[in-house]
Coordinates of C-alpha atoms and ligand atoms in Angstrom, one line a residue:
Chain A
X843 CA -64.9 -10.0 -29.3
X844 CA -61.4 -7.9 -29.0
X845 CA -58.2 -9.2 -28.0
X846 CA -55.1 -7.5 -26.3
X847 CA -51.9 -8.4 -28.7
X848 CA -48.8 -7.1 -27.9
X849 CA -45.6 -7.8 -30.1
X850 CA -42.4 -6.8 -30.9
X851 CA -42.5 -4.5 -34.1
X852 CA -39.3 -3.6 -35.9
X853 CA -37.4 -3.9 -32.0
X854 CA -40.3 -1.9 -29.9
X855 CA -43.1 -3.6 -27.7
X856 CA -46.6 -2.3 -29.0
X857 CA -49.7 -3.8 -27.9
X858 CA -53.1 -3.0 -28.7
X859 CA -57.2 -4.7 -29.0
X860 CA -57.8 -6.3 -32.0
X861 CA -61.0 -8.3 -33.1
X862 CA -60.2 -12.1 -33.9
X863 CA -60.5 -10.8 -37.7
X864 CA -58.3 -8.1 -37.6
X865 CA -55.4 -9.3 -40.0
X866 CA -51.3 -8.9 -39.1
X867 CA -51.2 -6.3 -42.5
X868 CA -54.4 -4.5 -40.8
X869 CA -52.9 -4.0 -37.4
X870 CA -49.7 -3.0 -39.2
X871 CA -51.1 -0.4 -41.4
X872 CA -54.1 1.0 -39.5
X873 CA -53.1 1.0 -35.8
X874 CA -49.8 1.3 -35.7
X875 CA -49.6 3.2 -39.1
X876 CA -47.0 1.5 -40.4
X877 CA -48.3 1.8 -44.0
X878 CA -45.4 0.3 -45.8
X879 CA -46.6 -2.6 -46.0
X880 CA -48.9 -3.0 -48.6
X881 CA -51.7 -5.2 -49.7
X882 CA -52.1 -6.2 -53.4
X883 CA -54.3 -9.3 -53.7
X884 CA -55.4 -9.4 -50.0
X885 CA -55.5 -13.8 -51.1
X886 CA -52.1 -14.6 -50.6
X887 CA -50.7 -14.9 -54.1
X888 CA -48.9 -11.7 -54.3
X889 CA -45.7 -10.9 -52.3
X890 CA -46.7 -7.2 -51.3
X891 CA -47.5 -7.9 -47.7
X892 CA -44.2 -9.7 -46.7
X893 CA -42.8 -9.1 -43.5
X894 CA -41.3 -11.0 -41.1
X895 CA -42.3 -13.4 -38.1
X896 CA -39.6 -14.6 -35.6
X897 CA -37.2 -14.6 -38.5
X898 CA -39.5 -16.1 -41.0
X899 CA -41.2 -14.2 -43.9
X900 CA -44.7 -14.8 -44.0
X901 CA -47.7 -12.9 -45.8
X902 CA -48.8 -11.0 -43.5
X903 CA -52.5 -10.5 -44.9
X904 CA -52.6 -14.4 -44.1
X905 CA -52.2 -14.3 -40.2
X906 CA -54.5 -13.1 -37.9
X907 CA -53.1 -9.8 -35.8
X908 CA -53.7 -12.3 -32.5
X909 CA -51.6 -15.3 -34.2
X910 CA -48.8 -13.1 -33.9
X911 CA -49.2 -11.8 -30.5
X912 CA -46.1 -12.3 -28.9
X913 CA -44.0 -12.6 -31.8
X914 CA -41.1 -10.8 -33.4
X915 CA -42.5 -8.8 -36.7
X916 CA -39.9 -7.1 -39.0
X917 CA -41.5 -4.5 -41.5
X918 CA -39.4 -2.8 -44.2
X919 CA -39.5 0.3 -41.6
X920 CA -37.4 -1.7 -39.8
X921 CA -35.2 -2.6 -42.5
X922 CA -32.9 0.6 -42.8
X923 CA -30.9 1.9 -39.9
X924 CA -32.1 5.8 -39.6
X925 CA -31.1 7.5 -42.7
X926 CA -28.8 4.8 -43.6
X927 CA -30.6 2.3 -46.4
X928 CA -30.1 -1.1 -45.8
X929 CA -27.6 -3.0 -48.2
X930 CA -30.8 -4.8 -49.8
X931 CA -32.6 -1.2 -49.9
X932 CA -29.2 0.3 -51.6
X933 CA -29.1 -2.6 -54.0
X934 CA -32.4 -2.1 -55.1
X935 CA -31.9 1.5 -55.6
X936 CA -29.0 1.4 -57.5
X937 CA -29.9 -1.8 -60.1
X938 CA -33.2 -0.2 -60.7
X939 CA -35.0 -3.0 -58.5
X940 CA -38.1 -1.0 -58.6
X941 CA -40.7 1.2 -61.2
X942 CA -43.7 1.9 -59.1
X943 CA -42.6 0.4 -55.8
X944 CA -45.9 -1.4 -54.6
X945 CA -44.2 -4.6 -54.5
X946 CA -41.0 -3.0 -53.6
X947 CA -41.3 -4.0 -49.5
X948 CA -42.1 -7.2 -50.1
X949 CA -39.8 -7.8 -52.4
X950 CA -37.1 -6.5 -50.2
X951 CA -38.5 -8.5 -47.3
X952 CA -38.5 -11.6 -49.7
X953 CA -34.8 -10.2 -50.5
X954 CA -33.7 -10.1 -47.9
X955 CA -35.0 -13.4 -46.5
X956 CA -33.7 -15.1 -49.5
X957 CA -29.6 -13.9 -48.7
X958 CA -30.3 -14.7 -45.1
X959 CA -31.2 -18.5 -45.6
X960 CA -28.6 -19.0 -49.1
X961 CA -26.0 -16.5 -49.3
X962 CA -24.6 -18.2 -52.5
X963 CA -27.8 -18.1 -54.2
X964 CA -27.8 -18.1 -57.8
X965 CA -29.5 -16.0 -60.7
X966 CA -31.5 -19.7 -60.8
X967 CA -32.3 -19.7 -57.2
X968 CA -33.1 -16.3 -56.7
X969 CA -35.4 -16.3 -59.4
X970 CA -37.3 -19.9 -57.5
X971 CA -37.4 -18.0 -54.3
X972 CA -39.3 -15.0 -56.0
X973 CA -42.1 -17.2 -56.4
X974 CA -44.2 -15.9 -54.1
X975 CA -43.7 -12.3 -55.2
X976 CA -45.4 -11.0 -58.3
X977 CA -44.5 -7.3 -60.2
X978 CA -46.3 -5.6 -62.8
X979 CA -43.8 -3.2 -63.4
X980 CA -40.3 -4.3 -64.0
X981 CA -40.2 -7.5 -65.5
X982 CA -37.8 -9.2 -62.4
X983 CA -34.5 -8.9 -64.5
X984 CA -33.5 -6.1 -62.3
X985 CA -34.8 -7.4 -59.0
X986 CA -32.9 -10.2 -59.3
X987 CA -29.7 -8.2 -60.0
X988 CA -30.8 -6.2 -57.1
X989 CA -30.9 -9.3 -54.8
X990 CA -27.3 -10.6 -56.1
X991 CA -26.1 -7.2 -55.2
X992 CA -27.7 -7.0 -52.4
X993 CA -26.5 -10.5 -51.5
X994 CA -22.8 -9.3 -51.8
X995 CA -23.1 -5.8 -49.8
X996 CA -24.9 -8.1 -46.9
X997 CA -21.8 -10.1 -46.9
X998 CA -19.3 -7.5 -46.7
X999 CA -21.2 -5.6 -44.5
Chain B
X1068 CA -64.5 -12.0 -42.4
X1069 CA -67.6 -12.5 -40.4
X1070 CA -66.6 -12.2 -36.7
X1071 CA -65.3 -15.1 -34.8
X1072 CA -64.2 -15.9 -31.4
X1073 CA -60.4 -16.9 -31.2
X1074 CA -58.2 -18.4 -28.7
X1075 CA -55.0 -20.1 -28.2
X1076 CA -55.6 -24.0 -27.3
X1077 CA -52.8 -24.8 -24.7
X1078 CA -53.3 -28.8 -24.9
X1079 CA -54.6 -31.2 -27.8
X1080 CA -57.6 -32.1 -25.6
X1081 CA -58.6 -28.6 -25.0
X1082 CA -58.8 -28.3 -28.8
X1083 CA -60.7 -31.5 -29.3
X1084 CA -62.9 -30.3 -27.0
X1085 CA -63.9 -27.5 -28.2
X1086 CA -63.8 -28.9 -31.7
X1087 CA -66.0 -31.4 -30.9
X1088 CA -68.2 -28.5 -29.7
X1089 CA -68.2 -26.9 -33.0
X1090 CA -65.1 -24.6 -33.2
X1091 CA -62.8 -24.9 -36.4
X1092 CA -58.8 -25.4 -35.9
X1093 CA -56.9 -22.9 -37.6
X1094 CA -53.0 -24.2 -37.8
X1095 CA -50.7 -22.2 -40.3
X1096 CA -53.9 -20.6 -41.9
X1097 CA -52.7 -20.3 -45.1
X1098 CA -55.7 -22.1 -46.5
X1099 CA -58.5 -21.2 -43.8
X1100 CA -58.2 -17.6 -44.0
X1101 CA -58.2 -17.4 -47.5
X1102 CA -61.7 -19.4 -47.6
X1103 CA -63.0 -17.4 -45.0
X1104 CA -62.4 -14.1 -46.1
X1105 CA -64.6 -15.1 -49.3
X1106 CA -67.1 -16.7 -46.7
X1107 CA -66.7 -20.0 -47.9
X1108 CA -66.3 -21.1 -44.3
X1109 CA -67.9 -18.9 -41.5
X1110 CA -67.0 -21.0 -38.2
X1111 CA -68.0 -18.9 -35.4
X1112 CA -65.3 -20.0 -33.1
X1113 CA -61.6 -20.4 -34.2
X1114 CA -59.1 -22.5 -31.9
X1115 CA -55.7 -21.6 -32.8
X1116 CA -53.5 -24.8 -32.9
X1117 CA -50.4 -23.9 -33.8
X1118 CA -48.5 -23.5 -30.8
X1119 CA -49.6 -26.8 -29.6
X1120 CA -46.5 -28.8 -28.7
X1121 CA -46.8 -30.9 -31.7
X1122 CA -43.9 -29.8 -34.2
X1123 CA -41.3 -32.0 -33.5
X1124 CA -39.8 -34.8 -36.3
X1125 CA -38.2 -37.9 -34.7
X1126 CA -37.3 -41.0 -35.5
X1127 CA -39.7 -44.4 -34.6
X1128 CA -38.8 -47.4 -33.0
X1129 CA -39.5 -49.3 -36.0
X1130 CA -37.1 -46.6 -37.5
X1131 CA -39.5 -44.7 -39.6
X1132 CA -40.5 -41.1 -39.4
X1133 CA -42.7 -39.2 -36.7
X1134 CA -43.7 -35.8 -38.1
X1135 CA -45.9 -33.8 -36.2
X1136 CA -48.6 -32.3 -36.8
X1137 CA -47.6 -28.6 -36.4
X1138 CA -44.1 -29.1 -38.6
X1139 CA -44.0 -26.7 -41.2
X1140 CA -43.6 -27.3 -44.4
X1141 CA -40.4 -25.8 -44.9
X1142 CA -39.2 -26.9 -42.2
X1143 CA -40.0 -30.6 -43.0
X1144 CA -38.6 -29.6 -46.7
X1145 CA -35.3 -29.1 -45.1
X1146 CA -35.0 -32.2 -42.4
X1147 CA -31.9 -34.2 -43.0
X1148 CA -33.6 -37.4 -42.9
X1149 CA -36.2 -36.1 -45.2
X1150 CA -33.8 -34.8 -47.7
X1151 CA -31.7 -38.2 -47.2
X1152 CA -34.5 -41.4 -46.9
X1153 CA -37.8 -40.0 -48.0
X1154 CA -36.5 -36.9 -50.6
X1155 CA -39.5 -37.5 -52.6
X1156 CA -41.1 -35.6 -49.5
X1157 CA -39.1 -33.3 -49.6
X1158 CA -39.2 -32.6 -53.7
X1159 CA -43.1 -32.2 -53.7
X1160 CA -43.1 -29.7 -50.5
X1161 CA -40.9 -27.8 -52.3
X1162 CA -43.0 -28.1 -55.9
X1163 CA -46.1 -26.1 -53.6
X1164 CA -46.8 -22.9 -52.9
X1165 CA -44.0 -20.4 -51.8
X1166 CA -41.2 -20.3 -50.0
X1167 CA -43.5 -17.4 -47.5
X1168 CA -46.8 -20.0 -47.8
X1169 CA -44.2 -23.0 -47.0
X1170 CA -42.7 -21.1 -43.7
X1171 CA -46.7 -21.0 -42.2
X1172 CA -48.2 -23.8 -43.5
X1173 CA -47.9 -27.4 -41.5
X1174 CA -48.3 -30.9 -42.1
X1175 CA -51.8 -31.6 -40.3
X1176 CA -53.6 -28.0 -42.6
X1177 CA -51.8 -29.4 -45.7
X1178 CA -53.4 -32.8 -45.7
X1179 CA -56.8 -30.9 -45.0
X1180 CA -56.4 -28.0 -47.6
X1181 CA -59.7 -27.8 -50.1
X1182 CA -60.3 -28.2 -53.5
X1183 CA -59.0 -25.1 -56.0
X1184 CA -62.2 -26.1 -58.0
X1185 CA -63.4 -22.5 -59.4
X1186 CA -66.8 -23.1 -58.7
X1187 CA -66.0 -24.0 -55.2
X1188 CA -64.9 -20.3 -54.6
X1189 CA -67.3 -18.6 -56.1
X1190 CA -70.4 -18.5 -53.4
X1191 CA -72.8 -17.3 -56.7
X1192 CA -72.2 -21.0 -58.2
X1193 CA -73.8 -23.9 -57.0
X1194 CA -71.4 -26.7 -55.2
X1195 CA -72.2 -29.5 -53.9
X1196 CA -69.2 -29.6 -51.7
X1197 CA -69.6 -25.8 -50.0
X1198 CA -73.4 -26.1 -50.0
X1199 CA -74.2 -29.7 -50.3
X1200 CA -77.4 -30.5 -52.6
X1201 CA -76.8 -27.3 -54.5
X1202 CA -75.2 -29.1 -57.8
X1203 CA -72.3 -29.5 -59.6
X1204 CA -71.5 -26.2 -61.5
X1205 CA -68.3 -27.8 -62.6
X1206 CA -70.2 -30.8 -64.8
X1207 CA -70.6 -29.1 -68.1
X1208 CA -68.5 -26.4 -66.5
X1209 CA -64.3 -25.5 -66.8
X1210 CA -63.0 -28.4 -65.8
X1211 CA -58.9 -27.9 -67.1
X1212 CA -58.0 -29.0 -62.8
X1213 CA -60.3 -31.6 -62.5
X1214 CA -60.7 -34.8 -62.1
X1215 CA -60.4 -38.1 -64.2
X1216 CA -60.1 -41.0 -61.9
X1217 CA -62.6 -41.0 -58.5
X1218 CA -65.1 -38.7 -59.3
X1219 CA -69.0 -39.1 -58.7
X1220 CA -71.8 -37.4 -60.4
X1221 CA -71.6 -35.1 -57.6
X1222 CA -68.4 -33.8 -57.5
X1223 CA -65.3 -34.0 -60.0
X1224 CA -62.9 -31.7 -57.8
X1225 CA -59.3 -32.7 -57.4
X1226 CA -57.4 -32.7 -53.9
X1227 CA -54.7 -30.0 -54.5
X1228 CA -52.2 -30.7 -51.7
X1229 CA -48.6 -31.8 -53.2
X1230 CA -47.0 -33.6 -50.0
X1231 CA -49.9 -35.7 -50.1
X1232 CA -49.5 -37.5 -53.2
X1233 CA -45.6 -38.0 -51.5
X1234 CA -47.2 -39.5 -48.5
X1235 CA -49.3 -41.7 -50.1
X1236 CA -46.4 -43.4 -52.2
X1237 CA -44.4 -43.5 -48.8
X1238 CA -47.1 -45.7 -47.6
X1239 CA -47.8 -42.8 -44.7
X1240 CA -50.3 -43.3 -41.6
X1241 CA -51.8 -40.2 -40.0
X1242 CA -51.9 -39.8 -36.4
X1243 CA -54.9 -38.9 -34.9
X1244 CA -56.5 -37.9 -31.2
X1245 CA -60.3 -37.8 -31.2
X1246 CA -62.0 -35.8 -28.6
X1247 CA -62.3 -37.9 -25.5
X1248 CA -58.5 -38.9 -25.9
X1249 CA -58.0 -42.0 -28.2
X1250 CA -55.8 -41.7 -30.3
X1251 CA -55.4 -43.7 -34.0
X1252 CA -53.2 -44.7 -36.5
X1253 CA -55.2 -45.0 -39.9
X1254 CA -53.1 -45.2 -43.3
X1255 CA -52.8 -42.3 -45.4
X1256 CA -55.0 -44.7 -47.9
X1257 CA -58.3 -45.0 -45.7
X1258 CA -57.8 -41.2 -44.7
X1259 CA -59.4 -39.6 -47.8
X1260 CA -63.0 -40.3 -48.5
X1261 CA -64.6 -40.0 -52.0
X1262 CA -66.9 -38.0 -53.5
X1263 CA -69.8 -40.1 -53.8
X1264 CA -73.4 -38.4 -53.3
X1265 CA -71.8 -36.5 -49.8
X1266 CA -68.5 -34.5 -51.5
X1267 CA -68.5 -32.0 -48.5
X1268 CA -67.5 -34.9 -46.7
X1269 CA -63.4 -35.7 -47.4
X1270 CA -61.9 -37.6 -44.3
X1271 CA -62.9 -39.6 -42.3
X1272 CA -62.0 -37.2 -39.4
X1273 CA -65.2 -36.4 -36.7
X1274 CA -65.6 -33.6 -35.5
X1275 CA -63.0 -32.6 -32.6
X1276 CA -60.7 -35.1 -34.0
X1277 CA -57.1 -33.4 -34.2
X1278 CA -54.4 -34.6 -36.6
X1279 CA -51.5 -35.2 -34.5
X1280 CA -48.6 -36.7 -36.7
X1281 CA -47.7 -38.1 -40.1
X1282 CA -45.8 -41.4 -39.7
X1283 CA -43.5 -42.7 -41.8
X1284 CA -42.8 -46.1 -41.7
X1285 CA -38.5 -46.9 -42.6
X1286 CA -37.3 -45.9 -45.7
X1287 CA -37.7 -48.0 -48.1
X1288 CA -34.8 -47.7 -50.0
X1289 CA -34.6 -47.1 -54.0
X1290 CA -34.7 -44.1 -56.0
X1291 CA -37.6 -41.2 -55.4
X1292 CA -38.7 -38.2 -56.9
X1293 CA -41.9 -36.2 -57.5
X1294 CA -42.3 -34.8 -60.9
X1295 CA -45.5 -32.1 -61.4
X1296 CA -46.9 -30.5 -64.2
X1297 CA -48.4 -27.5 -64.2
X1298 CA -49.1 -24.2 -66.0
X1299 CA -46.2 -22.5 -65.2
X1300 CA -43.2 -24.0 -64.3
X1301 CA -43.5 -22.0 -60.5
X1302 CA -46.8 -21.0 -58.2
X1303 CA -49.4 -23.1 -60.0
X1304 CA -51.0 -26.6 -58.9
X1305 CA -50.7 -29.7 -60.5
X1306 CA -52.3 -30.3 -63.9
X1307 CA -51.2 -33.4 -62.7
X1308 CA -48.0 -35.1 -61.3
X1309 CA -46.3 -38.4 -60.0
X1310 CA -44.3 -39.6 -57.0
X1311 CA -42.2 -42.5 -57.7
X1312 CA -40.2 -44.8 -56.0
X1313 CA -38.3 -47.4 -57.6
X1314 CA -35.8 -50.0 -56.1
X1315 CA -34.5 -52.0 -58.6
X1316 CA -32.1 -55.7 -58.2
X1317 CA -30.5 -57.4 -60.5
X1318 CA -31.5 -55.5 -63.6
X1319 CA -35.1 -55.8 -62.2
X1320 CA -37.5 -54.0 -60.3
X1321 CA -37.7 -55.1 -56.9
X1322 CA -40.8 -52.7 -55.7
X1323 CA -42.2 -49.4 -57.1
X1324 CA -44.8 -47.3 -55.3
X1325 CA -46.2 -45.4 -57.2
X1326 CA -48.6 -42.3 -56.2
X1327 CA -50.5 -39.6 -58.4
X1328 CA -51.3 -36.1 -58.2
X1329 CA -54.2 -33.3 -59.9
X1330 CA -56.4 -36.1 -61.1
X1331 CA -58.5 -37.0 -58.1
X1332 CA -60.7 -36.3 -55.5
X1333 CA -57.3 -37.7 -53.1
X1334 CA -54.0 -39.1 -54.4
X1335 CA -54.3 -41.7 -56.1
X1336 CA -52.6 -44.7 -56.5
X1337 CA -52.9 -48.5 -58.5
X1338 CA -51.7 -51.5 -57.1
X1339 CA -52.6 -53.0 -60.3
X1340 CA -49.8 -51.1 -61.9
X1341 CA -47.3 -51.2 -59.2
X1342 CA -47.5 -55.3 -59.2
X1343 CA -47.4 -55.1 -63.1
X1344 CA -44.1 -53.8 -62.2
X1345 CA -42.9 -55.9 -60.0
X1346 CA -40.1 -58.2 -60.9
X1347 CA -39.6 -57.2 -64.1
X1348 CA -37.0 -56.0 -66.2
X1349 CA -37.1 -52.6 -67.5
X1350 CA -38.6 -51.8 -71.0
X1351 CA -40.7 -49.3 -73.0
X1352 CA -42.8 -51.9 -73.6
X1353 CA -43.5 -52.7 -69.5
X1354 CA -43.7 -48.8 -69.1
X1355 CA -46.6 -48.3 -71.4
X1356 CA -48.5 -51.5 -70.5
X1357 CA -48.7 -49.8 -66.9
X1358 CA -49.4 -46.2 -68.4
X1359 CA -52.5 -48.8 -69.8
X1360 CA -53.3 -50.7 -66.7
X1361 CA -53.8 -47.1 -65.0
X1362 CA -55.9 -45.0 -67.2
X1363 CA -57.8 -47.8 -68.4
X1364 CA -60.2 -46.5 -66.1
X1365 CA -59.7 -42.8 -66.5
X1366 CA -62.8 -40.5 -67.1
X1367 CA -62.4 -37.7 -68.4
X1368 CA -64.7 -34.4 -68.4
X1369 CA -65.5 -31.7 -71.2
X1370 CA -61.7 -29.8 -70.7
X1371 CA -59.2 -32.1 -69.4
X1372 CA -58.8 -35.2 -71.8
X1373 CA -55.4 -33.8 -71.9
X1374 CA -54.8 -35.1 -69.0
X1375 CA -54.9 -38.8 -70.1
X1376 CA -52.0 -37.9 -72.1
X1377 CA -50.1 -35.6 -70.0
X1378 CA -49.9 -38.3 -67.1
X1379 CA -48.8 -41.5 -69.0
X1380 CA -46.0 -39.5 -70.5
X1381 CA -45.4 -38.0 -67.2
X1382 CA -45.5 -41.6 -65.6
X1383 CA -43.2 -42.8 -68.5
X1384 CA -41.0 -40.2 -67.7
X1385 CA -40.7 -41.0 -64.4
X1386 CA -40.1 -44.7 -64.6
X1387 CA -37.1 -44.1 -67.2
X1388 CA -35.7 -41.9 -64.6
X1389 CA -36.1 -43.9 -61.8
X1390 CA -34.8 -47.4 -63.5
X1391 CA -31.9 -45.4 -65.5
X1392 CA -29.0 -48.0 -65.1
X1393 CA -26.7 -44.7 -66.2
X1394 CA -27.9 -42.5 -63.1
Ligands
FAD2893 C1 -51.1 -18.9 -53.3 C2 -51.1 -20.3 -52.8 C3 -50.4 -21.3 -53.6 C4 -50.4 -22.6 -53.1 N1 -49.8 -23.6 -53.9 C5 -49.8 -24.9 -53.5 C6 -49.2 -25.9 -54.3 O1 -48.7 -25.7 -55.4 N2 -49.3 -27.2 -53.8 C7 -49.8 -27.5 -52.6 O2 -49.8 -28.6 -52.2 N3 -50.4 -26.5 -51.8 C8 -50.4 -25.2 -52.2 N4 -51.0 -24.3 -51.5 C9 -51.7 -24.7 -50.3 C10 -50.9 -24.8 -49.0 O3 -50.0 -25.9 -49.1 C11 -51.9 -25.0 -47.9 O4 -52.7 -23.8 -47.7 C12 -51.3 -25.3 -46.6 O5 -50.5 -26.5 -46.7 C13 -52.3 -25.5 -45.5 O6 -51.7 -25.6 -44.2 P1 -52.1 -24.7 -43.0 O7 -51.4 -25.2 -41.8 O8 -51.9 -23.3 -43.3 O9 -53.6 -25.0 -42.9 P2 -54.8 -24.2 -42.3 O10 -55.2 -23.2 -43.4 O11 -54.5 -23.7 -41.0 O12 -55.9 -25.3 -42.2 C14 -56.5 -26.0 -43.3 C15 -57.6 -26.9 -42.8 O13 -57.1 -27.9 -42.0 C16 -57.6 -28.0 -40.7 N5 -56.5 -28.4 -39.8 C17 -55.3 -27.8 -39.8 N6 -54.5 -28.5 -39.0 C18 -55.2 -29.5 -38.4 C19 -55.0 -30.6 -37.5 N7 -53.7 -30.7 -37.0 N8 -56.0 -31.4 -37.2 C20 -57.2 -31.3 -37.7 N9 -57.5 -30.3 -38.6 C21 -56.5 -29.4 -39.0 C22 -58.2 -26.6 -40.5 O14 -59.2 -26.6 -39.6 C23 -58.6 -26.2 -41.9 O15 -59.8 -26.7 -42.2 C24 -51.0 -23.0 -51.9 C25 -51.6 -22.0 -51.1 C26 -51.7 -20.7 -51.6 C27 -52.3 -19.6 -50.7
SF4_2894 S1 -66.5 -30.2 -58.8 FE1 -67.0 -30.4 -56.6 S2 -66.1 -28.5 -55.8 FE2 -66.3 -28.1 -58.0 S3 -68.4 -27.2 -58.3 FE3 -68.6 -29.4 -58.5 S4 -69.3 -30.0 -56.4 FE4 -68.3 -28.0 -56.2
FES2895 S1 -51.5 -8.9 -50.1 FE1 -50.7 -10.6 -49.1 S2 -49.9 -11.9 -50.6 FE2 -51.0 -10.3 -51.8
FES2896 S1 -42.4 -2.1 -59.2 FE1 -44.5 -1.9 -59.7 S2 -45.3 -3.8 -59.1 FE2 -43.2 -4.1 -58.9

């Protein structure tokens, strides 16, 4: 059975058929080619596949493309304004947020999220919020700095 | 994913209706879609109840809690009156899964969520719960998660879910509409079935029947909190874990409900204990007479005698907190 979705992705309509199956990340990354997004554990434990729904980060390999027709999706391609990085994106770059960057857009969509909901968020908190987020790489000291950075250029932005 | 049919249900009783007709709800998903991409559940037909009208919290006449069905976890996390009358709620919601799981999931799909026995994932094993009559590959098995109180020759899995073990020391009713319309109130306490020789079977929910709302009944005043032990202090289920509360006058303790988490088939609870409790003065003495009364009938398997341990000091632990004349 297909569906017809159509959304709002990163501020422009898109529609197209889906089976009942087809998962949010799949629509993402193979029709719209949006392939920043990535999957890691495909079982909801990892972080990689964060993105947004009507303002609320979610894992988007655990919603259905056609639960989130008609929604509001936000993908790290929709995080930086043209050439300009976003605050969280800058941070990241310039504390070292990342080694080989597979968990990199989740962790900024996670990031990002986090400063959103608690702007004062401490080292403490930050660290809580991560949950949901794993890395192999860097060992979250510097993701965490990242974020607290991040945190401060979003607010004087 | 084997291919299913989805749709949107637009009312409860278009759901119930075609739930009664075999089609599975999916609500935040975060636990359906996971078992059905290993094909541990293949429902042909998927209603998609989430954007029923059913996510309100409000207070009752009696001047309890209605939470509905399709509230979301971190969403009910953050209520005010959560956070302020019932903030053991609160405290286990935010003990579970992550802050991206909490944003999806919903009160109804958490009560329901299955077992994180290993054996229940892996479709090689037998499991008498995913493919009833097949045996118990636990018994004999890894058995750190499971159960020590409840269990049947059957099945020894533990109910994961966090907020339940809140609910069941808030003395909580679940709200339910049944296919044809009726709708009923039944305690949190007569909602979970055990084991037995039928561990497939968990609720006492029919097919069609759609959890509408949790109710809470008024706050019952005295200290709360939810204490869990796991692996790791973040992102892990309970090895096992307590949800407490304690009202205590005149030096002694007036009522103490007292629920428990990671060691059964559904959260457990011992009236035995709690009226042990009652109307006594606080001592170490009283605490570890109860931490008696409750595991006198523990049973524990092959790998978790730990646990017998583990939750009478967590229990101990909880009941200094909670009856601390310097907090
Ligand atoms: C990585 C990970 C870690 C987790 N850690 C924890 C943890 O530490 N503690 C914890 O408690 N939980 C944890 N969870 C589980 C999580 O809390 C549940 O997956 C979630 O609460 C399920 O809610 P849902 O709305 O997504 O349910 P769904 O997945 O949509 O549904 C679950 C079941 O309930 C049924 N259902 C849903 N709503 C209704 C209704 N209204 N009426 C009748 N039937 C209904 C569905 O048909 C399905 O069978 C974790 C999950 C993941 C993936
Ligand atoms: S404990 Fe229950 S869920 Fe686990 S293998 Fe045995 S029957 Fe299956
Ligand atoms: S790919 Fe979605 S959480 Fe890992
Ligand atoms: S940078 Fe490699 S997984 Fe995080």
């Amino acid at each position: 059975m297909t569906i017809s979705v159509s959304m709002t992705v990163n501020g422009k309509t898109v529609s197209g058929d889906v089976e009942g199956r087809t998962l949010l990340v799949q629509f993402l990354r193979e029709q719209l080619h949006l392939t920043g997004t990535h999957v890691g554990c495909d079982t909801s434990q990892c972080g990689a596949c964060v993105v947004h729904v009507d303002g609320q980060s979610v894992k988007s390999c655990t919603i259905l493309a056609a639960q989130a027709n008609g929604t509001e999706v936000v993908t790290i391609e929709g995080l930086a304004d043209g050439a300009t990085l976003h605050p969280m994106q800058e941070a990241f770059r310039e504390h070292h947020g990342l080694q080989c960057g597979f968990c990199t857009p989740g962790m900024l969509a996670t990031g990002y999220d986090i400063v959103r909901r608690l702007p004062d968020a401490d080292e403490a908190r930050i660290r809580r919020e991560l949950s949901g987020n794993i890395c192999r790489c860097t060992g979250y000291h510097n993701i965490v700095k990242a974020i607290k950075a991040g945190a401060e250029k979003m607010s004087a932005a | 994913m084997t291919p299913f049919a989805y749709s949107r249900a637009a009312t409860p009783s278009e759901a119930t209706g075609l739930g009664r007709d075999g089609a599975s709800f999916i609500a935040g998903g975060t636990n359906l879609l996971d078992l059905m991409k290993l094909e541990i559940i293949t429902p042909d037909r998927l209603v998609d109840i989430s954007r029923l009208d059913l996510a309100a919290i409000s207070e009752t006449p009696e001047g309890g809690l209605r939470i509905g069905a399709m509230v979301r976890n971190s969403d009910l996390a953050a209520d005010r009156k959560v956070c302020d009358s019932y903030p053991v709620l609160a405290e286990a919601l935010l003990a579970g899964a992550s802050a991206q799981l909490r944003n999806k999931a919903t009160t109804g799909g958490n009560l329901l969520q299955r077992t994180r026995c290993y054996y229940f994932y892996d479709t090689a094993m037998p499991c008498n719960k995913r493919a009833p009559g097949s045996g118990c590959q636990a018994i004999g098995g890894a058995t750190r998660l499971h159960a020590i109180f409840g269990a049947s020759v059957h099945c020894i899995a533990t109910h994961p879910s966090d907020m339940a073990v809140a609910l069941r020391a808030l003395d909580a009713e679940v709200e339910v509409e049944a296919p044809e319309g009726a709708i009923r109130r039944l305690p949190l306490s007569q909602f979970y079935v055990l084991p037995g020789d039928t561990p497939h079977i968990e609720t006492v929910l029919a097919p069609g029947d759609l959890i509408t709302a949790v109710i809470l009944p008024p706050p019952q005043g005295g200290r709360q909190t939810y204490r869990k032990v796991r692996d790791r202090a973040s992102y892990a289920f309970a090895l096992v874990s307590v949800a407490g509360v304690v009202a205590l006058k005149e030096g002694r303790i007036a009522h103490a409900s007292l629920a428990f988490g990671g060691v059964a088939p559904q959260p457990w609870r011992n009236e035995t204990v709690e009226s042990m409790l009652h109307d006594r003065q606080p001592s170490a003495g009283l605490f570890a007479q109860a931490a008696d009364a409750l595991l006198a009938d523990a049973r524990p398997q092959k790998d978790n005698a730990f646990k017998i341990s583990l939750l009478r000091r967590t229990l101990i632990a909880v009941l200094n907190e909670l009856t601390d004349a310097d907090q």
